[in-house]
Amino acid sequence: MEPERHGQPDIFSMLTVLDQDVVVIRLFGDLDLGSAASLRTCLAEAVGLRTPPRIVVDAEGLKFCDSTGLSVLMGGLAAVRAAGGRLALSGAHGRFARMLRITGLDTELPIHDSVAAATAHLDKPAD
C-alpha cells in the first residue's frame, strides 16, 4: 500500500542517457501539470537523436503522474511512431501502473520490469 500524499510534491527531474542506439529517459519525482512541459521537450529532442528513434522511458523513480503527464507520454508515443520508431516503458508501479491499466493505455504502452526488458522489447520485430 502506498503512503498518503501530504505536503509538498516531489521535485520532477529527468536523466537522459544514450545506451548504444537506445535513448533512455529516467523519470524522478512528480510528473504533473507543472512538469509536463519539460518531459514533452525531452521526448521531442529524443525523437531526433537516432533514426529511427528507439526510446525507453524508465518510470522507476516516478512518485506520481497525473493525466497531463500521461497525455505527454501518449503524445511522445505518437511522435515516435510517426518517425518510424518505437517507445517502451519500464518500471511503472503503484498508482501510475494502475492508471495505465484502468485507461487501457498499457496495451499501447506495455509496462516492462526493467530498462533491459524494455530494450529487448524494442529489439523484437514490431507486431
Coordinates of N, CA, C and O in Angstrom, one line a residue:
M1 N 0.8 -1.2 0.0 CA 0.0 0.0 0.0 C 0.9 1.2 0.0 O 1.8 1.3 0.8
E2 N 0.5 2.2 -0.8 CA 1.3 3.4 -0.9 C 0.9 4.4 0.2 O -0.3 4.5 0.6
P3 N 1.9 5.1 0.7 CA 1.5 6.1 1.8 C 0.7 7.3 1.2 O 0.7 7.5 0.0
E4 N -0.1 7.9 2.0 CA -0.9 9.0 1.6 C 0.1 10.2 1.2 O 1.1 10.3 1.8
R5 N -0.4 11.0 0.3 CA 0.5 12.1 -0.2 C 0.1 13.4 0.7 O -1.0 13.8 0.6
H6 N 1.0 13.9 1.4 CA 0.8 15.1 2.2 C 2.0 16.0 1.9 O 3.1 15.6 1.7
G7 N 1.7 17.3 2.0 CA 2.8 18.3 1.9 C 3.2 18.6 0.5 O 2.4 18.5 -0.5
Q8 N 4.5 19.0 0.3 CA 5.0 19.4 -1.0 C 5.2 18.2 -1.9 O 5.5 17.1 -1.5
P9 N 5.0 18.5 -3.3 CA 5.2 17.4 -4.2 C 6.7 17.1 -4.4 O 7.5 18.0 -4.0
D10 N 7.1 16.0 -4.8 CA 8.5 15.7 -5.1 C 8.9 16.4 -6.4 O 8.1 16.4 -7.4
I11 N 10.0 17.0 -6.3 CA 10.5 17.8 -7.5 C 10.7 16.8 -8.6 O 11.2 15.7 -8.4
F12 N 10.3 17.2 -9.8 CA 10.4 16.4 -11.0 C 11.8 16.6 -11.6 O 12.3 17.7 -11.7
S13 N 12.5 15.5 -12.0 CA 13.7 15.6 -12.8 C 13.8 14.4 -13.7 O 13.1 13.5 -13.6
M14 N 14.7 14.6 -14.7 CA 14.9 13.5 -15.7 C 16.4 13.4 -15.9 O 17.2 14.3 -15.7
L15 N 16.8 12.2 -16.3 CA 18.2 11.9 -16.7 C 18.0 11.2 -18.0 O 17.4 10.2 -18.1
T16 N 18.7 11.7 -19.1 CA 18.6 11.1 -20.4 C 20.0 10.6 -20.7 O 21.0 11.3 -20.6
V17 N 20.1 9.3 -21.1 CA 21.3 8.7 -21.5 C 21.1 7.9 -22.8 O 20.0 7.5 -23.1
L18 N 22.2 7.9 -23.5 CA 22.2 7.1 -24.8 C 22.9 5.8 -24.5 O 24.1 5.8 -24.2
D19 N 22.2 4.7 -24.6 CA 22.8 3.4 -24.4 C 22.8 2.7 -25.8 O 21.8 2.1 -26.2
Q20 N 23.9 2.7 -26.4 CA 24.1 2.3 -27.8 C 23.1 3.0 -28.7 O 23.3 4.2 -28.8
D21 N 22.1 2.4 -29.2 CA 21.2 3.1 -30.1 C 19.8 3.3 -29.5 O 18.9 3.7 -30.1
V22 N 19.8 3.2 -28.1 CA 18.5 3.4 -27.4 C 18.7 4.7 -26.5 O 19.6 4.7 -25.7
V23 N 17.7 5.6 -26.6 CA 17.7 6.7 -25.7 C 16.9 6.3 -24.4 O 15.7 5.8 -24.6
V24 N 17.5 6.4 -23.3 CA 16.8 6.0 -22.0 C 16.5 7.3 -21.2 O 17.5 8.1 -20.9
I25 N 15.2 7.6 -20.9 CA 14.9 8.8 -20.2 C 14.4 8.3 -18.8 O 13.3 7.6 -18.7
R26 N 15.1 8.6 -17.8 CA 14.7 8.2 -16.4 C 14.0 9.3 -15.7 O 14.5 10.4 -15.7
L27 N 12.8 9.0 -15.2 CA 12.0 10.0 -14.6 C 12.0 9.9 -13.1 O 12.0 8.7 -12.5
F28 N 12.0 11.0 -12.4 CA 12.1 11.0 -10.9 C 11.1 12.1 -10.4 O 11.0 13.2 -11.0
G29 N 10.4 11.8 -9.3 CA 9.5 12.8 -8.7 C 8.1 12.7 -9.2 O 7.6 11.7 -9.6
D30 N 7.5 13.9 -9.3 CA 6.1 14.0 -9.7 C 6.0 14.6 -11.1 O 6.4 15.7 -11.3
L31 N 5.3 13.9 -11.9 CA 5.1 14.3 -13.3 C 3.6 14.8 -13.3 O 2.7 14.0 -13.2
D32 N 3.5 16.1 -13.4 CA 2.2 16.7 -13.3 C 2.1 18.0 -14.2 O 3.0 18.2 -15.1
L33 N 1.1 18.7 -14.1 CA 0.9 19.9 -15.0 C 2.1 20.8 -14.9 O 2.5 21.4 -16.0
G34 N 2.7 21.0 -13.8 CA 3.9 21.9 -13.7 C 5.1 21.4 -14.3 O 6.0 22.1 -14.6
S35 N 5.3 20.1 -14.5 CA 6.5 19.5 -15.0 C 6.4 18.8 -16.4 O 7.3 18.5 -17.0
A36 N 5.1 18.7 -16.9 CA 4.9 18.0 -18.1 C 5.6 18.6 -19.3 O 6.1 17.9 -20.2
A37 N 5.7 19.9 -19.3 CA 6.4 20.6 -20.5 C 7.8 20.2 -20.6 O 8.3 20.0 -21.8
S38 N 8.5 20.0 -19.5 CA 9.9 19.6 -19.6 C 10.0 18.2 -20.2 O 10.9 17.9 -21.0
L39 N 9.1 17.3 -19.8 CA 9.1 15.9 -20.4 C 8.8 16.0 -21.9 O 9.4 15.3 -22.7
R40 N 7.8 16.8 -22.3 CA 7.4 17.0 -23.7 C 8.6 17.4 -24.5 O 8.9 16.9 -25.6
T41 N 9.4 18.4 -24.0 CA 10.6 18.9 -24.7 C 11.6 17.8 -24.8 O 12.2 17.6 -25.9
C42 N 11.8 17.0 -23.7 CA 12.8 16.0 -23.7 C 12.5 14.9 -24.7 O 13.3 14.4 -25.5
L43 N 11.2 14.5 -24.8 CA 10.8 13.5 -25.7 C 11.0 13.9 -27.2 O 11.4 13.2 -28.0
A44 N 10.6 15.2 -27.4 CA 10.8 15.8 -28.8 C 12.3 15.7 -29.2 O 12.6 15.4 -30.3
E45 N 13.2 16.1 -28.3 CA 14.6 16.0 -28.6 C 15.1 14.6 -28.8 O 15.9 14.3 -29.6
A46 N 14.6 13.7 -28.0 CA 15.0 12.3 -28.0 C 14.6 11.7 -29.4 O 15.3 10.8 -29.9
V47 N 13.4 12.1 -29.9 CA 13.0 11.6 -31.2 C 14.0 11.9 -32.3 O 14.2 11.1 -33.2
G48 N 14.7 13.0 -32.2 CA 15.6 13.4 -33.2 C 17.1 12.9 -33.0 O 17.9 13.1 -33.9
L49 N 17.3 12.2 -31.9 CA 18.7 11.7 -31.7 C 19.1 10.5 -32.5 O 20.3 10.4 -32.9
R50 N 18.2 9.6 -32.9 CA 18.5 8.4 -33.7 C 17.4 8.2 -34.7 O 16.2 8.5 -34.4
T51 N 17.8 7.7 -35.8 CA 16.8 7.4 -36.8 C 16.8 5.9 -37.2 O 17.9 5.4 -37.6
P52 N 15.7 5.2 -37.0 CA 14.5 5.6 -36.3 C 14.7 5.7 -34.8 O 15.6 5.0 -34.3
P53 N 13.9 6.5 -34.1 CA 14.1 6.6 -32.7 C 13.7 5.3 -32.0 O 12.7 4.7 -32.3
R54 N 14.5 5.0 -31.0 CA 14.2 3.9 -30.0 C 14.4 4.5 -28.6 O 15.5 4.8 -28.3
I55 N 13.3 4.6 -27.9 CA 13.3 5.3 -26.6 C 12.7 4.4 -25.6 O 11.6 3.8 -25.8
V56 N 13.3 4.3 -24.4 CA 12.8 3.7 -23.2 C 12.6 4.8 -22.2 O 13.5 5.6 -21.9
V57 N 11.3 4.9 -21.7 CA 11.0 5.8 -20.6 C 11.0 5.0 -19.3 O 10.2 4.0 -19.2
D58 N 11.9 5.2 -18.4 CA 12.0 4.5 -17.2 C 11.3 5.2 -16.1 O 11.8 6.3 -15.6
A59 N 10.2 4.7 -15.6 CA 9.4 5.3 -14.6 C 9.7 4.8 -13.2 O 8.9 5.1 -12.2
E60 N 10.7 4.1 -13.0 CA 11.0 3.5 -11.7 C 11.1 4.6 -10.6 O 10.6 4.4 -9.5
G61 N 11.6 5.7 -10.8 CA 11.8 6.8 -9.9 C 10.6 7.8 -9.8 O 10.6 8.8 -9.1
L62 N 9.6 7.5 -10.6 CA 8.4 8.4 -10.7 C 7.5 8.1 -9.4 O 7.2 7.0 -9.1
K63 N 7.2 9.2 -8.7 CA 6.4 9.1 -7.5 C 4.9 9.3 -7.8 O 4.1 8.8 -7.1
F64 N 4.6 10.1 -8.8 CA 3.2 10.5 -9.1 C 3.2 10.9 -10.6 O 4.1 11.5 -11.1
C65 N 2.0 10.6 -11.2 CA 1.8 11.1 -12.6 C 0.3 11.4 -12.7 O -0.5 10.5 -12.3
D66 N 0.0 12.6 -13.1 CA -1.4 12.9 -13.3 C -1.8 12.8 -14.8 O -1.0 12.3 -15.6
S67 N -3.0 13.1 -15.2 CA -3.5 12.9 -16.5 C -2.7 13.8 -17.5 O -2.5 13.4 -18.7
T68 N -2.1 14.9 -17.1 CA -1.3 15.7 -18.0 C 0.0 15.0 -18.4 O 0.4 14.9 -19.5
G69 N 0.6 14.4 -17.4 CA 1.8 13.6 -17.6 C 1.5 12.4 -18.5 O 2.3 12.1 -19.4
L70 N 0.4 11.8 -18.3 CA 0.0 10.6 -19.1 C -0.2 11.1 -20.6 O 0.2 10.4 -21.5
S71 N -0.8 12.2 -20.7 CA -1.1 12.8 -22.1 C 0.3 13.1 -22.8 O 0.4 12.8 -24.0
V72 N 1.2 13.6 -22.1 CA 2.6 13.8 -22.7 C 3.2 12.5 -23.1 O 3.8 12.5 -24.2
L73 N 3.1 11.5 -22.3 CA 3.7 10.2 -22.7 C 3.0 9.7 -24.0 O 3.7 9.2 -24.9
M74 N 1.7 9.8 -24.0 CA 1.0 9.3 -25.2 C 1.3 10.1 -26.4 O 1.4 9.6 -27.6
G75 N 1.5 11.4 -26.3 CA 1.9 12.3 -27.4 C 3.3 12.0 -27.8 O 3.6 12.0 -29.0
G76 N 4.2 11.6 -26.9 CA 5.5 11.2 -27.2 C 5.5 9.9 -28.0 O 6.2 9.7 -29.0
L77 N 4.6 9.0 -27.6 CA 4.5 7.7 -28.3 C 4.0 7.9 -29.8 O 4.6 7.4 -30.7
A78 N 3.1 8.8 -29.9 CA 2.6 9.2 -31.3 C 3.7 9.8 -32.1 O 3.9 9.4 -33.3
A79 N 4.5 10.7 -31.6 CA 5.6 11.3 -32.3 C 6.7 10.3 -32.7 O 7.2 10.3 -33.8
V80 N 7.0 9.3 -31.8 CA 8.0 8.3 -32.0 C 7.5 7.4 -33.2 O 8.2 7.1 -34.1
R81 N 6.2 7.0 -33.1 CA 5.7 6.2 -34.2 C 5.7 6.9 -35.5 O 5.9 6.3 -36.5
A82 N 5.3 8.2 -35.5 CA 5.3 9.0 -36.7 C 6.7 9.0 -37.4 O 6.8 9.1 -38.6
A83 N 7.7 9.0 -36.5 CA 9.1 9.0 -37.0 C 9.6 7.6 -37.4 O 10.8 7.4 -37.7
G84 N 8.7 6.6 -37.3 CA 9.1 5.2 -37.6 C 9.8 4.5 -36.5 O 10.4 3.4 -36.8
G85 N 9.7 5.0 -35.3 CA 10.4 4.4 -34.2 C 9.5 3.7 -33.2 O 8.3 3.5 -33.5
R86 N 10.1 3.3 -32.1 CA 9.4 2.6 -31.1 C 9.7 3.2 -29.7 O 10.9 3.6 -29.5
L87 N 8.8 3.1 -28.8 CA 8.9 3.6 -27.4 C 8.4 2.5 -26.5 O 7.4 1.9 -26.8
A88 N 9.2 2.3 -25.4 CA 8.8 1.3 -24.4 C 8.9 2.0 -23.0 O 9.6 2.9 -22.8
L89 N 8.1 1.4 -22.1 CA 8.0 1.9 -20.7 C 8.5 0.9 -19.8 O 8.2 -0.3 -19.9
S90 N 9.4 1.3 -18.8 CA 9.9 0.4 -17.8 C 9.6 0.9 -16.4 O 9.5 2.2 -16.3
G91 N 9.5 0.0 -15.5 CA 9.5 0.4 -14.1 C 8.2 1.1 -13.6 O 8.2 1.7 -12.5
A92 N 7.1 1.1 -14.4 CA 5.9 1.7 -13.9 C 5.3 0.9 -12.7 O 5.3 -0.3 -12.8
H93 N 4.9 1.6 -11.7 CA 4.5 0.9 -10.5 C 3.4 1.7 -9.8 O 3.1 2.9 -10.1
G94 N 2.8 1.1 -8.8 CA 1.8 1.8 -8.0 C 0.6 2.4 -8.7 O 0.1 1.8 -9.7
R95 N 0.3 3.6 -8.3 CA -0.9 4.3 -8.9 C -0.7 4.5 -10.4 O -1.7 4.5 -11.2
F96 N 0.5 4.8 -10.8 CA 0.8 5.1 -12.2 C 0.5 3.9 -13.1 O -0.2 3.9 -14.1
A97 N 1.0 2.7 -12.7 CA 0.7 1.5 -13.4 C -0.8 1.2 -13.4 O -1.3 0.7 -14.4
R98 N -1.5 1.4 -12.3 CA -2.9 1.2 -12.2 C -3.6 2.1 -13.2 O -4.6 1.7 -13.9
M99 N -3.2 3.4 -13.3 CA -3.8 4.3 -14.2 C -3.7 3.8 -15.6 O -4.6 3.9 -16.4
L100 N -2.5 3.3 -16.0 CA -2.3 2.8 -17.3 C -3.2 1.6 -17.6 O -3.8 1.5 -18.7
R101 N -3.3 0.7 -16.6 CA -4.2 -0.4 -16.8 C -5.7 0.0 -16.9 O -6.4 -0.5 -17.8
I102 N -6.1 0.9 -16.0 CA -7.5 1.3 -16.0 C -8.0 2.0 -17.3 O -9.1 1.7 -17.8
T103 N -7.1 2.8 -17.8 CA -7.4 3.5 -19.0 C -7.2 2.7 -20.3 O -7.6 3.1 -21.4
G104 N -6.6 1.5 -20.1 CA -6.3 0.7 -21.3 C -5.0 1.1 -22.0 O -4.7 0.5 -23.1
L105 N -4.3 2.1 -21.5 CA -3.1 2.6 -22.2 C -2.0 1.6 -22.1 O -1.0 1.7 -22.9
D106 N -2.1 0.7 -21.2 CA -1.0 -0.3 -21.1 C -1.0 -1.2 -22.3 O 0.0 -1.9 -22.6
T107 N -2.0 -1.2 -23.1 CA -2.0 -2.0 -24.4 C -1.2 -1.3 -25.5 O -0.6 -1.9 -26.3
E108 N -1.2 0.1 -25.4 CA -0.4 0.9 -26.3 C 1.0 1.0 -25.8 O 1.9 1.2 -26.6
L109 N 1.2 1.1 -24.6 CA 2.5 1.3 -23.9 C 2.7 0.3 -22.9 O 2.5 0.6 -21.7
P110 N 3.0 -1.0 -23.3 CA 3.2 -2.0 -22.3 C 4.3 -1.7 -21.2 O 5.3 -1.0 -21.5
I111 N 4.1 -2.2 -20.0 CA 5.0 -2.0 -18.9 C 6.0 -3.1 -18.8 O 5.6 -4.3 -18.8
H112 N 7.3 -2.8 -18.8 CA 8.3 -3.8 -18.7 C 8.9 -3.6 -17.3 O 9.0 -2.5 -16.7
D113 N 9.5 -4.7 -16.8 CA 10.0 -4.7 -15.4 C 11.3 -3.9 -15.3 O 11.6 -3.4 -14.2
S114 N 12.1 -3.8 -16.3 CA 13.4 -3.2 -16.3 C 13.7 -2.5 -17.6 O 13.0 -2.8 -18.6
V115 N 14.7 -1.6 -17.5 CA 15.2 -1.0 -18.8 C 15.7 -2.1 -19.7 O 15.4 -2.0 -21.0
A116 N 16.3 -3.1 -19.2 CA 16.9 -4.1 -20.1 C 15.7 -4.9 -20.8 O 15.8 -5.2 -22.0
A117 N 14.6 -5.2 -20.1 CA 13.5 -5.8 -20.7 C 12.8 -5.0 -21.7 O 12.4 -5.4 -22.8
A118 N 12.7 -3.7 -21.4 CA 12.1 -2.7 -22.4 C 13.0 -2.6 -23.6 O 12.5 -2.6 -24.8
T119 N 14.3 -2.6 -23.5 CA 15.2 -2.5 -24.6 C 15.1 -3.8 -25.4 O 15.0 -3.7 -26.7
A120 N 15.0 -4.9 -24.8 CA 14.8 -6.2 -25.5 C 13.5 -6.2 -26.3 O 13.5 -6.7 -27.4
H121 N 12.5 -5.6 -25.8 CA 11.2 -5.4 -26.5 C 11.4 -4.6 -27.7 O 10.8 -4.9 -28.8
L122 N 12.2 -3.6 -27.6 CA 12.5 -2.7 -28.8 C 13.2 -3.5 -29.9 O 13.1 -3.2 -31.1
D123 N 14.0 -4.5 -29.5 CA 14.8 -5.3 -30.4 C 14.0 -6.3 -31.2 O 14.4 -6.7 -32.3
K124 N 12.8 -6.6 -30.7 CA 11.9 -7.6 -31.4 C 11.2 -6.9 -32.5 O 10.9 -5.7 -32.5
P125 N 10.9 -7.6 -33.6 CA 10.1 -7.0 -34.7 C 8.8 -6.5 -34.2 O 8.2 -7.1 -33.3
A126 N 8.4 -5.4 -34.8 CA 7.1 -4.8 -34.4 C 6.0 -5.7 -34.7 O 6.0 -6.4 -35.7
D127 N 4.9 -5.7 -33.9 CA 3.7 -6.6 -34.2 C 3.0 -6.1 -35.3 O 2.8 -5.0 -35.7

